[in-house]
Amino acid sequence: MASPGPAPTGELLRIDPIELRFPFELKKQISCSMQLSNLSDDYIAFKVKTTSPKKYSVRPNTGVVLPRSTCDVVVTMQAQRENPPDMQCKDKFLVQSVIAPSGINVKDVTGEMFTKESGNKVEEVKLRVTYVSPPQPPSPVPEESEEGSPSRGESENGDGPAGGFTRALRERIEPQEKSLEAGALISKLTEEKNSAIQQNHKIRQELDMMRREVSKRRGGFSFVIVIIVALIGIFLGYMMKS
């Protein structure tokens, strides 16, 4: 609220602010307040009107401001389903005020008091309505584990000195790890290849041995036949001679 001073909006009541600013949000009821200050020694009756009575509610919309006193008025905008074009608002408010009889009560304030026919000097002050963007939540501040030391998030993300060292170390270690993995894979494949070669060599040796055994068996059978044939020939020769 502005500090007390000469009434910038009227002779009877000082209205603060003279522009109603609503932090506009869809589907949300929004309120703002204004303060009516009576800097005189008179009782001042007031009435608040708006060009969109279905859109706003005003509490109180009529009342009395005692001498050298203030009165707070709360204006509530109902929840809106659509954004206004370019966030512009053409709604207006009108605050009417008159000097009232001393000791008047709120229930004695009537609409006729603010008409020209009543003979009262009616002071009118128009208020604009402005939509503003809602306040943004503050960005979270990373907590420090120790005084003067960077937070864990900074270290992990590489935003601080320790994070830069960690990132550089990671960049150096990761290629080494990949190289070790590739070396282990190559060593494993080499061992499997050597094992396959040894097995193949062993199988060839076994085949050669089997071939030799078969050859020996075939050679022995032929030698026996030759011996038998020779014996038969000798026997026949001996029989013929005898």
mmCIF file of C-alpha atoms in Angstrom:
data_model
loop_
_atom_site.group_PDB
_atom_site.id
_atom_site.type_symbol
_atom_site.label_atom_id
_atom_site.label_comp_id
_atom_site.label_asym_id
_atom_site.label_seq_id
_atom_site.Cartn_x
_atom_site.Cartn_y
_atom_site.Cartn_z
ATOM 1 C CA MET A 1 0.000 0.000 0.000
ATOM 2 C CA ALA A 2 1.102 3.533 -0.692
ATOM 3 C CA SER A 3 2.137 5.731 2.188
ATOM 4 C CA PRO A 4 -0.423 8.307 3.435
ATOM 5 C CA GLY A 5 -0.418 11.606 1.601
ATOM 6 C CA PRO A 6 -2.658 13.908 -0.441
ATOM 7 C CA ALA A 7 -5.566 12.068 -2.024
ATOM 8 C CA PRO A 8 -4.531 11.417 -5.650
ATOM 9 C CA THR A 9 -7.952 10.218 -6.777
ATOM 10 C CA GLY A 10 -10.536 12.374 -5.071
ATOM 11 C CA GLU A 11 -11.274 14.937 -2.413
ATOM 12 C CA LEU A 12 -13.349 12.651 -0.223
ATOM 13 C CA LEU A 13 -11.517 9.310 -0.412
ATOM 14 C CA ARG A 14 -7.997 8.335 -1.298
ATOM 15 C CA ILE A 15 -8.089 5.052 -3.223
ATOM 16 C CA ASP A 16 -5.043 2.853 -3.334
ATOM 17 C CA PRO A 17 -4.346 1.427 -5.845
ATOM 18 C CA ILE A 18 -6.212 3.131 -8.663
ATOM 19 C CA GLU A 19 -5.459 0.142 -10.946
ATOM 20 C CA LEU A 20 -6.635 -3.339 -10.007
ATOM 21 C CA ARG A 21 -3.996 -5.865 -11.047
ATOM 22 C CA PHE A 22 -5.024 -9.528 -11.241
ATOM 23 C CA PRO A 23 -2.372 -12.272 -11.688
ATOM 24 C CA PHE A 24 -4.438 -14.072 -14.316
ATOM 25 C CA GLU A 25 -4.659 -17.862 -14.299
ATOM 26 C CA LEU A 26 -7.173 -20.044 -16.112
ATOM 27 C CA LYS A 27 -9.846 -21.786 -14.047
ATOM 28 C CA LYS A 28 -8.715 -20.079 -10.872
ATOM 29 C CA GLN A 29 -10.490 -17.550 -8.695
ATOM 30 C CA ILE A 30 -8.289 -14.502 -8.159
ATOM 31 C CA SER A 31 -8.604 -11.651 -5.682
ATOM 32 C CA CYS A 32 -7.007 -8.288 -5.156
ATOM 33 C CA SER A 33 -7.756 -5.528 -2.678
ATOM 34 C CA MET A 34 -7.929 -1.765 -2.535
ATOM 35 C CA GLN A 35 -7.910 0.547 0.439
ATOM 36 C CA LEU A 36 -10.252 3.517 0.888
ATOM 37 C CA SER A 37 -8.799 6.183 3.152
ATOM 38 C CA ASN A 38 -10.846 8.999 4.698
ATOM 39 C CA LEU A 39 -8.511 11.857 5.554
ATOM 40 C CA SER A 40 -11.311 14.204 6.596
ATOM 41 C CA ASP A 41 -13.381 14.646 9.752
ATOM 42 C CA ASP A 42 -16.592 13.626 7.971
ATOM 43 C CA TYR A 43 -18.329 10.303 7.595
ATOM 44 C CA ILE A 44 -17.950 9.162 3.994
ATOM 45 C CA ALA A 45 -20.346 6.658 2.404
ATOM 46 C CA PHE A 46 -19.164 4.747 -0.624
ATOM 47 C CA LYS A 47 -20.473 2.399 -3.294
ATOM 48 C CA VAL A 48 -18.427 0.256 -5.727
ATOM 49 C CA LYS A 49 -19.757 -0.562 -9.210
ATOM 50 C CA THR A 50 -18.301 -2.550 -12.110
ATOM 51 C CA THR A 51 -19.022 -2.924 -15.800
ATOM 52 C CA SER A 52 -19.002 -6.751 -15.381
ATOM 53 C CA PRO A 53 -21.028 -7.540 -12.245
ATOM 54 C CA LYS A 54 -21.285 -11.271 -13.111
ATOM 55 C CA LYS A 55 -17.540 -11.557 -13.437
ATOM 56 C CA TYR A 56 -16.542 -9.887 -10.160
ATOM 57 C CA SER A 57 -17.716 -9.884 -6.583
ATOM 58 C CA VAL A 58 -16.949 -6.918 -4.309
ATOM 59 C CA ARG A 59 -16.891 -7.191 -0.512
ATOM 60 C CA PRO A 60 -18.106 -4.833 0.764
ATOM 61 C CA ASN A 61 -19.637 -3.080 -2.231
ATOM 62 C CA THR A 62 -21.162 -0.381 -0.021
ATOM 63 C CA GLY A 63 -20.073 0.974 3.324
ATOM 64 C CA VAL A 64 -19.000 3.864 5.496
ATOM 65 C CA VAL A 65 -15.468 5.077 6.125
ATOM 66 C CA LEU A 66 -15.184 6.751 9.509
ATOM 67 C CA PRO A 67 -13.262 10.013 9.913
ATOM 68 C CA ARG A 68 -9.499 9.537 9.717
ATOM 69 C CA SER A 69 -9.979 5.818 9.055
ATOM 70 C CA THR A 70 -9.569 3.317 6.274
ATOM 71 C CA CYS A 71 -11.651 0.526 4.783
ATOM 72 C CA ASP A 72 -10.342 -2.457 2.807
ATOM 73 C CA VAL A 73 -12.360 -3.661 -0.174
ATOM 74 C CA VAL A 74 -11.673 -7.090 -1.711
ATOM 75 C CA VAL A 75 -12.458 -7.613 -5.390
ATOM 76 C CA THR A 76 -12.639 -11.252 -6.547
ATOM 77 C CA MET A 77 -12.631 -12.308 -10.179
ATOM 78 C CA GLN A 78 -14.431 -15.552 -10.881
ATOM 79 C CA ALA A 79 -12.524 -18.401 -12.523
ATOM 80 C CA GLN A 80 -12.164 -17.849 -16.268
ATOM 81 C CA ARG A 81 -12.213 -20.604 -18.883
ATOM 82 C CA GLU A 82 -10.447 -18.717 -21.675
ATOM 83 C CA ASN A 83 -7.447 -16.445 -21.935
ATOM 84 C CA PRO A 84 -8.301 -12.854 -22.819
ATOM 85 C CA PRO A 85 -6.954 -11.636 -26.189
ATOM 86 C CA ASP A 86 -3.416 -10.307 -25.690
ATOM 87 C CA MET A 87 -4.031 -10.377 -21.921
ATOM 88 C CA GLN A 88 -6.010 -7.128 -22.257
ATOM 89 C CA CYS A 89 -9.009 -6.303 -20.066
ATOM 90 C CA LYS A 90 -11.637 -3.648 -20.758
ATOM 91 C CA ASP A 91 -13.437 -4.005 -17.443
ATOM 92 C CA LYS A 92 -13.809 -0.894 -15.284
ATOM 93 C CA PHE A 93 -14.715 -0.128 -11.676
ATOM 94 C CA LEU A 94 -16.333 2.983 -10.332
ATOM 95 C CA VAL A 95 -16.047 4.121 -6.717
ATOM 96 C CA GLN A 96 -18.709 6.624 -5.700
ATOM 97 C CA SER A 97 -18.454 8.531 -2.430
ATOM 98 C CA VAL A 98 -20.546 11.177 -0.646
ATOM 99 C CA ILE A 99 -20.416 12.978 2.671
ATOM 100 C CA ALA A 100 -22.835 11.173 4.969
ATOM 101 C CA PRO A 101 -24.573 12.251 8.155
ATOM 102 C CA SER A 102 -22.493 11.867 11.300
ATOM 103 C CA GLY A 103 -22.963 8.516 13.021
ATOM 104 C CA ILE A 104 -24.443 6.792 9.959
ATOM 105 C CA ASN A 105 -24.370 2.957 9.872
ATOM 106 C CA VAL A 106 -23.660 0.696 6.915
ATOM 107 C CA LYS A 107 -27.289 -0.478 6.835
ATOM 108 C CA ASP A 108 -28.403 3.140 6.360
ATOM 109 C CA VAL A 109 -26.419 3.497 3.095
ATOM 110 C CA THR A 110 -28.807 3.390 0.091
ATOM 111 C CA GLY A 111 -28.372 3.660 -3.644
ATOM 112 C CA GLU A 112 -30.370 6.915 -3.696
ATOM 113 C CA MET A 113 -27.593 8.668 -1.784
ATOM 114 C CA PHE A 114 -25.350 8.441 -4.890
ATOM 115 C CA THR A 115 -27.815 9.948 -7.380
ATOM 116 C CA LYS A 116 -27.985 13.551 -8.520
ATOM 117 C CA GLU A 117 -31.567 13.757 -7.372
ATOM 118 C CA SER A 118 -30.451 13.345 -3.774
ATOM 119 C CA GLY A 119 -28.745 16.718 -3.862
ATOM 120 C CA ASN A 120 -25.499 15.202 -2.575
ATOM 121 C CA LYS A 121 -22.174 15.993 -4.166
ATOM 122 C CA VAL A 122 -21.195 12.598 -5.567
ATOM 123 C CA GLU A 123 -17.524 12.036 -6.199
ATOM 124 C CA GLU A 124 -16.691 9.325 -8.747
ATOM 125 C CA VAL A 125 -13.340 7.684 -9.351
ATOM 126 C CA LYS A 126 -12.784 5.188 -12.165
ATOM 127 C CA LEU A 127 -10.430 2.243 -11.735
ATOM 128 C CA ARG A 128 -8.807 0.212 -14.489
ATOM 129 C CA VAL A 129 -8.351 -3.580 -14.485
ATOM 130 C CA THR A 130 -5.061 -5.079 -15.642
ATOM 131 C CA TYR A 131 -4.095 -8.716 -16.066
ATOM 132 C CA VAL A 132 -0.536 -9.648 -15.177
ATOM 133 C CA SER A 133 1.369 -12.917 -15.383
ATOM 134 C CA PRO A 134 1.300 -14.946 -12.165
ATOM 135 C CA PRO A 135 4.500 -14.837 -10.097
ATOM 136 C CA GLN A 136 6.972 -17.575 -10.967
ATOM 137 C CA PRO A 137 8.081 -19.915 -8.184
ATOM 138 C CA PRO A 138 11.646 -19.284 -7.015
ATOM 139 C CA SER A 139 14.257 -21.536 -8.535
ATOM 140 C CA PRO A 140 15.583 -24.109 -6.069
ATOM 141 C CA VAL A 141 18.976 -23.280 -4.617
ATOM 142 C CA PRO A 142 21.281 -26.334 -4.447
ATOM 143 C CA GLU A 143 22.255 -27.178 -0.916
ATOM 144 C CA GLU A 144 25.915 -27.393 -0.003
ATOM 145 C CA SER A 145 27.109 -30.441 1.882
ATOM 146 C CA GLU A 146 29.839 -28.384 3.500
ATOM 147 C CA GLU A 147 30.465 -24.690 3.727
ATOM 148 C CA GLY A 148 32.386 -23.475 0.699
ATOM 149 C CA SER A 149 32.125 -26.828 -1.084
ATOM 150 C CA PRO A 150 30.102 -27.298 -4.260
ATOM 151 C CA SER A 151 26.820 -29.173 -4.061
ATOM 152 C CA ARG A 152 26.501 -32.775 -5.112
ATOM 153 C CA GLY A 153 24.474 -31.816 -8.172
ATOM 154 C CA GLU A 154 27.207 -29.438 -9.325
ATOM 155 C CA SER A 155 29.880 -32.075 -8.886
ATOM 156 C CA GLU A 156 27.920 -34.755 -10.700
ATOM 157 C CA ASN A 157 26.786 -32.506 -13.531
ATOM 158 C CA GLY A 158 30.196 -30.929 -13.978
ATOM 159 C CA ASP A 159 29.045 -27.373 -13.174
ATOM 160 C CA GLY A 160 31.713 -26.720 -10.558
ATOM 161 C CA PRO A 161 35.483 -27.229 -10.295
ATOM 162 C CA ALA A 162 35.094 -30.682 -8.788
ATOM 163 C CA GLY A 163 32.528 -31.513 -11.454
ATOM 164 C CA GLY A 164 34.968 -30.466 -14.173
ATOM 165 C CA PHE A 165 37.672 -32.699 -12.717
ATOM 166 C CA THR A 166 35.186 -35.587 -12.497
ATOM 167 C CA ARG A 167 34.108 -35.088 -16.084
ATOM 168 C CA ALA A 168 37.729 -34.982 -17.314
ATOM 169 C CA LEU A 169 38.551 -38.108 -15.310
ATOM 170 C CA ARG A 170 35.506 -39.868 -16.705
ATOM 171 C CA GLU A 171 36.479 -38.896 -20.250
ATOM 172 C CA ARG A 172 39.923 -40.387 -19.648
ATOM 173 C CA ILE A 173 38.750 -43.582 -17.928
ATOM 174 C CA GLU A 174 35.894 -44.467 -20.268
ATOM 175 C CA PRO A 175 38.140 -45.025 -23.354
ATOM 176 C CA GLN A 176 40.473 -47.155 -21.206
ATOM 177 C CA GLU A 177 37.564 -49.265 -20.030
ATOM 178 C CA LYS A 178 36.358 -49.699 -23.596
ATOM 179 C CA SER A 179 39.898 -50.650 -24.658
ATOM 180 C CA LEU A 180 40.143 -53.236 -21.857
ATOM 181 C CA GLU A 181 36.785 -54.712 -22.862
ATOM 182 C CA ALA A 182 37.889 -54.945 -26.511
ATOM 183 C CA GLY A 183 41.187 -56.552 -25.465
ATOM 184 C CA ALA A 184 39.379 -59.128 -23.316
ATOM 185 C CA LEU A 185 37.042 -59.940 -26.206
ATOM 186 C CA ILE A 186 39.959 -60.371 -28.642
ATOM 187 C CA SER A 187 41.824 -62.602 -26.138
ATOM 188 C CA LYS A 188 38.731 -64.771 -25.699
ATOM 189 C CA LEU A 189 38.243 -65.135 -29.442
ATOM 190 C CA THR A 190 41.934 -66.001 -29.876
ATOM 191 C CA GLU A 191 41.708 -68.721 -27.225
ATOM 192 C CA GLU A 192 38.612 -70.184 -28.893
ATOM 193 C CA LYS A 193 40.386 -70.126 -32.271
ATOM 194 C CA ASN A 194 43.497 -71.918 -30.878
ATOM 195 C CA SER A 195 41.300 -74.496 -29.167
ATOM 196 C CA ALA A 196 39.451 -75.152 -32.431
ATOM 197 C CA ILE A 197 42.771 -75.539 -34.289
ATOM 198 C CA GLN A 198 44.051 -78.011 -31.674
ATOM 199 C CA GLN A 199 40.864 -80.031 -31.846
ATOM 200 C CA ASN A 200 41.054 -80.059 -35.633
ATOM 201 C CA HIS A 201 44.694 -81.224 -35.477
ATOM 202 C CA LYS A 202 43.792 -83.944 -32.980
ATOM 203 C CA ILE A 203 40.954 -85.139 -35.178
ATOM 204 C CA ARG A 204 43.320 -85.311 -38.159
ATOM 205 C CA GLN A 205 45.823 -87.349 -36.142
ATOM 206 C CA GLU A 206 43.110 -89.786 -35.110
ATOM 207 C CA LEU A 207 41.997 -90.122 -38.744
ATOM 208 C CA ASP A 208 45.587 -90.816 -39.829
ATOM 209 C CA MET A 209 45.948 -93.496 -37.176
ATOM 210 C CA MET A 210 42.703 -95.114 -38.253
ATOM 211 C CA ARG A 211 43.837 -95.083 -41.879
ATOM 212 C CA ARG A 212 47.156 -96.701 -40.912
ATOM 213 C CA GLU A 213 45.432 -99.431 -38.943
ATOM 214 C CA VAL A 214 43.110 -100.166 -41.845
ATOM 215 C CA SER A 215 46.085 -100.265 -44.195
ATOM 216 C CA LYS A 216 47.952 -102.691 -41.881
ATOM 217 C CA ARG A 217 44.964 -104.936 -41.679
ATOM 218 C CA ARG A 218 44.579 -105.005 -45.428
ATOM 219 C CA GLY A 219 48.352 -105.641 -45.925
ATOM 220 C CA GLY A 220 48.403 -108.567 -43.426
ATOM 221 C CA PHE A 221 45.472 -110.270 -45.127
ATOM 222 C CA SER A 222 47.281 -110.198 -48.493
ATOM 223 C CA PHE A 223 50.492 -111.641 -47.010
ATOM 224 C CA VAL A 224 48.597 -114.583 -45.492
ATOM 225 C CA ILE A 225 46.985 -115.291 -48.835
ATOM 226 C CA VAL A 226 50.392 -115.228 -50.506
ATOM 227 C CA ILE A 227 51.778 -117.665 -47.932
ATOM 228 C CA ILE A 228 48.835 -120.016 -48.364
ATOM 229 C CA VAL A 229 49.124 -119.917 -52.143
ATOM 230 C CA ALA A 230 52.854 -120.614 -51.858
ATOM 231 C CA LEU A 231 52.286 -123.557 -49.562
ATOM 232 C CA ILE A 232 49.644 -124.921 -51.888
ATOM 233 C CA GLY A 233 52.068 -124.584 -54.801
ATOM 234 C CA ILE A 234 54.814 -126.355 -52.916
ATOM 235 C CA PHE A 235 52.434 -129.123 -51.908
ATOM 236 C CA LEU A 236 51.226 -129.577 -55.471
ATOM 237 C CA GLY A 237 54.818 -129.624 -56.748
ATOM 238 C CA TYR A 238 55.753 -132.214 -54.189
ATOM 239 C CA MET A 239 52.751 -134.348 -55.122
ATOM 240 C CA MET A 240 53.566 -134.107 -58.795
ATOM 241 C CA LYS A 241 57.159 -135.125 -58.196
ATOM 242 C CA SER A 242 56.103 -138.000 -56.068
#
